[in-house]
Amino acid sequence: MALNKEMSAAQAVAQLRDGMTIGIGGWGPRRKPMALVREILRSPLKDLTVVSYGGPDVGMLCAAGKVKRLVYAFVTMDAIPLEPWFRKARESAAIEVMELDEGMFEWGLRAAGMRMSFLPTRCGLATDVLARNPSLKTIQSPYADGEVYVAMPALKLDAALLHVNQADRLGNTLIRGADTFFDHLYARAAEACYVSAETVSERFELDAETAKQNPFERYLVKGVVHAPLGAHPTYLGPDYGWDMDHLKRYNASATEEGGWEKYVAEFVTPGESEYLAKIGGTERAAKLKQPVF
Amino acid sequence: MTQMTENEVVSLAELMIVAASEAWRDNGELLASGIGVIPRIGASLAKLTHSPELLMTDSEAFLVSEPVPLGARGDYQPKYEGYMSFERVFECVWGGKRHAMIGPTQIDRWGQTNLSSVGPYEKPKSAILGVRGLPGNSINHINSMIVPNHGPRVFVAGEVDMVSGVGYKPERWAPGMKQDFVDIRLVVTDLCVLDFGGPDHAVRVKSLHPGVTFEQVQAATGFPLLQAPGMGETPLPTAEQLAVIRRMDPHNLRSQQLKGNPPAVRTAAAA
């Protein structure tokens, strides 16, 4: 039994294949596994189906032409509501889409984690979510009520990418932020889950209160990647806030000529240690303000 | 914090906040979710005045016993009373115990909303956010809307381009689909307050903002409107309401919500 699951981001991404369905944890500009996303940007991977409560993770993968199909309920950076590269991809019809209600999305992940083919829900009925996704079917209750529901199909993932505050080499994780979002469901829905973490220890030795911050079992985790500031420029409560200057710089790349190529040359190609230096390292990260909603 | 003096003019945004707060009156104990500046201050005003039974969050992950002021908080410490992660918000949605107010990009005569895209779906003229939680919200719990720019681009003539939130259009509902929980209350715009209380849920003008005429609202709307019985003027904020609004919005974010931050009482020329 491999009790040391630690690997580099490159080793984790090397296990992904063209055409895979990849789930990305977090929510909008919050606790996104951006170090792993940047590693995908550096790789030759292509034709991905990306499943995400989307933020700049989705935008960057669209900008780089990695996305064949997007499964989403929204793509936003909150303080910058409209994600520029997602918009470009949508408005140029460069990507196929499966646009879902946020709750249907959750239900799809849950169904996959429970090894069900679908779960019933009212969400999506009488909207264009059904009209635009002819693959979605309805089902009638077999009981006396006879109600008709959407049969939300399982969103099975080939891989899930998550970022957490702490992990150990066995694959135990802690999410210390106020909200764990739906990361546990991505982990359960995936064939293989790769977790990046701010710190990686040999083995956790936790008190009971801290152990409650463990969102899912280590048997779900295939790889652990040490990635300090690995959610940057998104926000990782309580360790660091979002980097609005960086998000604005990224946002501006969509309106400059060759903007994306410049962004990649400056922040992606040189590698993660250069990235950390360019964004001002841990010193500046410590000063990034936690967002106030 | 700046104190408003007697001769300062009440803004249209403040009038809309008071109108928005009315949406949550007599809702009972449920989660009040005002998304955006005017709805959030409106929900806060409701909780702090006529409807203290409402549940509210810090707009992140915790229930608070007192609405949290907008923006940087200084010394203010939120008064936590419980937890409300996104996962739990969904539970509230599906159990029907929520009343949300949001600002859709398009609204049609059936109360259907669009937050997804404008233009042909395959290659939209404008991609917006995505349907977000609108399909689930609209079919499960009470909803209201805010429109800062009442015009025919928002209140479209036909159906919205991508139906994200459900409404009262019969053709959209196949036999067996449960429409019982659909409950669209108020639409607060910069011209008036609308509801869906006409025959077959037809849209009515419930009140006109000071200095606005019904004809003006009709001209700015892509579908025919009715006048609600007793259609009157949207009330101006009271001094007490203004004090609460100022306390909830110490950085005056409300002044940036409407173009030019117009006064609540419009002169004929300004209208």
Coordinates of C-alpha atoms in Angstrom, one line a residue, chain A:
Chain A
M1 CA 0.0 0.0 0.0
A2 CA 1.4 3.3 -1.0
L3 CA 1.3 5.4 2.2
N4 CA 3.3 8.1 0.6
K5 CA 1.1 9.8 -2.1
E6 CA 3.2 12.9 -2.4
M7 CA 4.1 13.8 -6.0
S8 CA 5.0 16.9 -7.9
A9 CA 2.3 18.9 -9.8
A10 CA 4.0 17.7 -13.0
Q11 CA 3.7 14.1 -11.9
A12 CA 0.0 14.6 -11.1
V13 CA -0.8 16.2 -14.4
A14 CA 1.2 13.5 -16.2
Q15 CA -1.5 11.1 -15.1
L16 CA -4.2 13.0 -17.0
R17 CA -5.0 12.2 -20.6
D18 CA -6.4 14.1 -23.5
G19 CA -10.2 14.0 -23.6
M20 CA -10.6 13.3 -19.9
T21 CA -13.4 14.8 -17.8
I22 CA -11.7 16.8 -15.0
G23 CA -13.6 18.3 -12.0
I24 CA -12.1 21.4 -10.4
G25 CA -13.0 22.1 -6.8
G26 CA -13.5 25.5 -5.1
W27 CA -16.1 28.1 -6.1
G28 CA -15.7 31.1 -8.5
P29 CA -12.6 32.9 -7.2
R30 CA -12.4 30.9 -4.0
R31 CA -9.9 28.1 -3.1
K32 CA -9.3 27.0 -6.7
P33 CA -6.4 24.6 -7.3
M34 CA -4.6 27.1 -9.5
A35 CA -1.1 25.6 -9.2
L36 CA -2.5 22.4 -10.7
V37 CA -4.3 24.4 -13.4
R38 CA -1.1 26.3 -14.3
E39 CA 0.6 22.9 -14.6
I40 CA -2.1 21.8 -17.1
L41 CA -1.5 25.1 -19.0
R42 CA 2.2 24.0 -19.2
S43 CA 1.3 20.5 -20.4
P44 CA 0.2 19.4 -23.9
L45 CA -3.1 18.1 -22.6
K46 CA -6.1 18.9 -24.8
D47 CA -9.8 18.3 -25.5
L48 CA -10.7 18.3 -21.8
T49 CA -14.2 18.3 -20.4
V50 CA -14.1 20.6 -17.5
V51 CA -16.6 20.4 -14.6
S52 CA -16.5 23.4 -12.4
Y53 CA -18.3 26.0 -10.3
G54 CA -16.2 28.2 -12.5
G55 CA -13.8 31.0 -11.8
P56 CA -10.4 31.9 -13.4
D57 CA -9.6 28.2 -13.5
V58 CA -12.2 27.8 -16.3
G59 CA -11.2 31.1 -17.9
M60 CA -7.5 30.2 -18.1
L61 CA -8.1 26.7 -19.5
C62 CA -10.5 28.3 -22.1
A63 CA -7.9 30.9 -23.0
A64 CA -5.3 28.2 -23.5
G65 CA -7.6 26.2 -25.8
K66 CA -7.6 23.2 -23.4
V67 CA -11.4 23.0 -23.1
K68 CA -13.6 21.0 -25.5
R69 CA -16.6 20.9 -23.3
L70 CA -17.6 22.8 -20.2
V71 CA -20.1 21.6 -17.5
Y72 CA -21.0 24.6 -15.4
A73 CA -23.6 26.7 -13.6
F74 CA -21.7 29.9 -13.7
V75 CA -18.2 31.3 -14.4
T76 CA -17.3 34.4 -12.3
M77 CA -14.6 36.1 -10.3
D78 CA -17.2 37.8 -8.0
A79 CA -15.5 41.2 -7.7
I80 CA -15.0 41.0 -11.5
P81 CA -18.4 39.4 -12.3
L82 CA -17.9 38.6 -15.9
E83 CA -15.0 36.1 -16.6
P84 CA -13.3 37.5 -19.7
W85 CA -11.9 34.3 -21.3
F86 CA -14.9 32.2 -20.6
R87 CA -17.0 34.9 -22.3
K88 CA -14.7 34.9 -25.3
A89 CA -14.9 31.1 -25.6
R90 CA -18.7 31.2 -25.3
E91 CA -19.2 34.1 -27.6
S92 CA -17.0 32.6 -30.3
A93 CA -18.6 29.2 -29.9
A94 CA -15.2 27.7 -29.2
I95 CA -16.5 25.3 -26.5
E96 CA -19.4 22.9 -26.2
V97 CA -21.4 23.6 -23.0
M98 CA -23.6 21.8 -20.6
E99 CA -25.1 24.6 -18.5
L100 CA -26.7 23.5 -15.3
D101 CA -28.5 24.8 -12.2
E102 CA -26.0 25.0 -9.3
G103 CA -28.1 22.4 -7.4
M104 CA -28.4 20.0 -10.4
F105 CA -24.6 20.2 -10.6
E106 CA -24.3 19.2 -7.0
W107 CA -26.8 16.4 -7.6
G108 CA -24.8 15.1 -10.6
L109 CA -21.6 14.9 -8.4
R110 CA -23.6 13.2 -5.6
A111 CA -25.0 10.7 -8.0
A112 CA -21.5 9.8 -9.3
G113 CA -20.2 9.5 -5.7
M114 CA -23.0 7.2 -4.8
R115 CA -22.6 5.1 -8.0
M116 CA -26.1 6.0 -9.0
S117 CA -27.0 6.7 -12.7
F118 CA -29.1 9.7 -11.7
L119 CA -30.8 11.5 -8.9
P120 CA -34.3 13.2 -9.2
T121 CA -34.7 16.9 -8.7
R122 CA -37.2 19.7 -9.6
C123 CA -34.3 22.0 -10.5
G124 CA -34.2 22.7 -14.2
L125 CA -37.8 21.8 -15.0
A126 CA -39.6 24.4 -17.2
T127 CA -36.3 26.1 -18.1
D128 CA -34.1 26.2 -21.1
V129 CA -31.5 24.1 -19.1
L130 CA -33.6 21.1 -20.3
A131 CA -34.3 22.5 -23.8
R132 CA -30.5 23.2 -24.3
N133 CA -29.4 19.8 -23.0
P134 CA -31.4 17.2 -24.8
S135 CA -29.4 14.5 -23.1
L136 CA -31.2 15.4 -19.8
K137 CA -34.3 13.3 -19.3
T138 CA -37.3 13.6 -16.9
I139 CA -38.7 10.7 -14.8
Q140 CA -42.1 10.2 -13.2
S141 CA -42.5 9.3 -9.6
P142 CA -43.6 5.6 -9.4
Y143 CA -45.7 6.6 -6.3
A144 CA -49.3 8.0 -6.1
D145 CA -48.1 11.6 -6.6
G146 CA -46.8 10.9 -10.1
E147 CA -44.7 14.0 -10.0
V148 CA -42.3 14.5 -12.9
Y149 CA -38.6 15.3 -12.0
V150 CA -35.4 15.9 -13.9
A151 CA -33.3 12.7 -13.7
M152 CA -30.0 14.5 -13.2
P153 CA -27.4 12.1 -14.5
A154 CA -24.2 11.3 -12.6
L155 CA -21.3 13.7 -13.4
K156 CA -18.6 11.1 -13.4
L157 CA -15.1 12.5 -13.3
D158 CA -11.9 10.9 -14.6
A159 CA -10.0 13.1 -12.2
A160 CA -10.7 15.8 -9.6
L161 CA -8.3 18.6 -8.7
L162 CA -8.6 20.2 -5.3
H163 CA -6.6 22.7 -3.2
V164 CA -6.7 22.5 0.6
N165 CA -4.9 24.2 3.5
Q166 CA -3.1 21.1 4.8
A167 CA -2.5 17.5 3.8
D168 CA -0.4 14.7 4.9
R169 CA 1.5 12.2 2.7
L170 CA -1.3 9.6 3.3
G171 CA -3.8 11.8 1.6
N172 CA -5.6 13.1 4.7
T173 CA -6.7 16.7 4.2
L174 CA -7.9 19.7 6.2
I175 CA -10.0 22.6 4.8
R176 CA -9.8 25.4 7.3
G177 CA -11.9 28.0 5.4
A178 CA -15.4 28.9 6.5
D179 CA -17.0 26.9 3.7
T180 CA -15.7 23.6 2.2
F181 CA -18.0 24.2 -0.9
F182 CA -18.5 20.9 -2.7
D183 CA -15.0 19.6 -2.8
H184 CA -16.0 16.4 -1.0
L185 CA -18.4 15.6 -3.8
Y186 CA -15.7 16.1 -6.5
A187 CA -13.5 13.8 -4.6
R188 CA -16.2 11.1 -4.4
A189 CA -17.2 11.6 -8.1
A190 CA -13.7 11.0 -9.4
E191 CA -11.8 8.0 -10.5
A192 CA -8.7 9.7 -9.2
C193 CA -8.4 12.8 -7.0
Y194 CA -5.3 15.0 -6.8
V195 CA -5.0 17.4 -3.9
S196 CA -2.6 20.3 -3.7
A197 CA -2.0 21.8 -0.3
E198 CA -0.2 24.7 1.3
T199 CA 1.6 22.4 3.6
V200 CA 2.2 18.6 3.4
S201 CA 3.3 16.8 6.6
E202 CA 4.4 13.2 7.1
R203 CA 1.4 12.2 9.1
F204 CA -1.3 14.3 10.7
E205 CA -1.5 14.3 14.5
L206 CA -4.7 16.3 15.2
D207 CA -6.9 17.2 18.1
A208 CA -10.6 16.3 17.7
E209 CA -11.7 19.9 16.9
T210 CA -9.1 20.2 14.1
A211 CA -10.0 16.7 12.8
K212 CA -13.5 18.0 12.1
Q213 CA -12.0 20.0 9.3
N214 CA -11.2 16.9 7.4
P215 CA -13.7 16.9 4.5
F216 CA -13.3 13.4 3.0
E217 CA -11.5 10.2 3.4
R218 CA -7.9 9.6 2.3
Y219 CA -8.8 6.5 0.3
L220 CA -10.3 9.0 -2.2
V221 CA -6.9 10.7 -2.7
K222 CA -4.5 9.4 -5.3
G223 CA -1.9 12.2 -5.2
V224 CA -0.8 14.9 -2.8
V225 CA 1.0 17.9 -4.2
H226 CA 2.9 20.5 -2.1
A227 CA 1.8 23.8 -3.6
P228 CA 2.4 26.9 -1.4
L229 CA 0.1 29.7 -2.5
G230 CA -1.4 27.0 -4.8
A231 CA -4.8 28.8 -4.8
H232 CA -3.4 32.1 -5.9
P233 CA -4.8 34.4 -7.3
T234 CA -8.0 33.0 -5.8
Y235 CA -8.7 33.2 -2.1
L236 CA -7.8 30.6 0.5
G237 CA -9.5 31.3 3.9
P238 CA -8.0 31.8 6.4
D239 CA -4.4 31.7 4.9
Y240 CA -4.6 34.4 2.3
G241 CA -7.1 36.7 0.5
W242 CA -7.6 37.0 -3.2
D243 CA -5.1 39.0 -5.3
M244 CA -7.3 41.6 -6.9
D245 CA -4.3 43.3 -8.6
H246 CA -3.4 40.0 -10.2
L247 CA -7.0 39.2 -11.2
K248 CA -7.2 42.6 -12.8
R249 CA -4.0 42.0 -14.7
Y250 CA -5.4 38.6 -15.9
N251 CA -8.7 40.3 -16.8
A252 CA -6.9 42.9 -18.8
S253 CA -5.1 40.2 -20.8
A254 CA -8.4 39.5 -22.6
T255 CA -8.5 43.0 -24.1
E256 CA -4.9 43.5 -25.1
E257 CA -3.5 42.2 -28.4
G258 CA -1.7 39.0 -27.6
G259 CA -2.7 39.4 -24.0
W260 CA -3.0 35.8 -23.1
E261 CA 0.4 34.9 -24.7
K262 CA 2.0 37.7 -22.6
Y263 CA 0.3 36.5 -19.4
V264 CA 1.5 32.9 -20.1
A265 CA 5.0 34.1 -20.8
E266 CA 5.2 36.1 -17.7
F267 CA 3.4 33.9 -15.2
V268 CA 3.0 30.4 -16.5
T269 CA 5.9 29.2 -18.6
P270 CA 8.7 30.1 -16.1
G271 CA 7.3 27.6 -13.6
E272 CA 5.8 27.8 -10.1
S273 CA 8.9 29.1 -8.2
E274 CA 9.2 32.0 -10.6
Y275 CA 5.4 32.5 -10.3
L276 CA 5.7 32.8 -6.6
A277 CA 8.5 35.3 -6.9
K278 CA 6.6 37.4 -9.4
I279 CA 3.5 37.6 -7.3
G280 CA 5.6 38.8 -4.3
G281 CA 6.0 35.5 -2.5
T282 CA 4.6 34.6 0.9
E283 CA 5.4 38.1 2.2
R284 CA 2.9 39.7 -0.2
A285 CA 0.4 36.9 0.1
A286 CA 0.3 37.5 3.9
K287 CA -0.9 41.0 3.1
L288 CA -3.6 40.0 0.7
K289 CA -6.9 41.0 2.2
Q290 CA -9.5 38.4 2.9
P291 CA -12.6 39.4 0.9
V292 CA -15.5 41.0 2.7
F293 CA -18.8 40.0 1.2

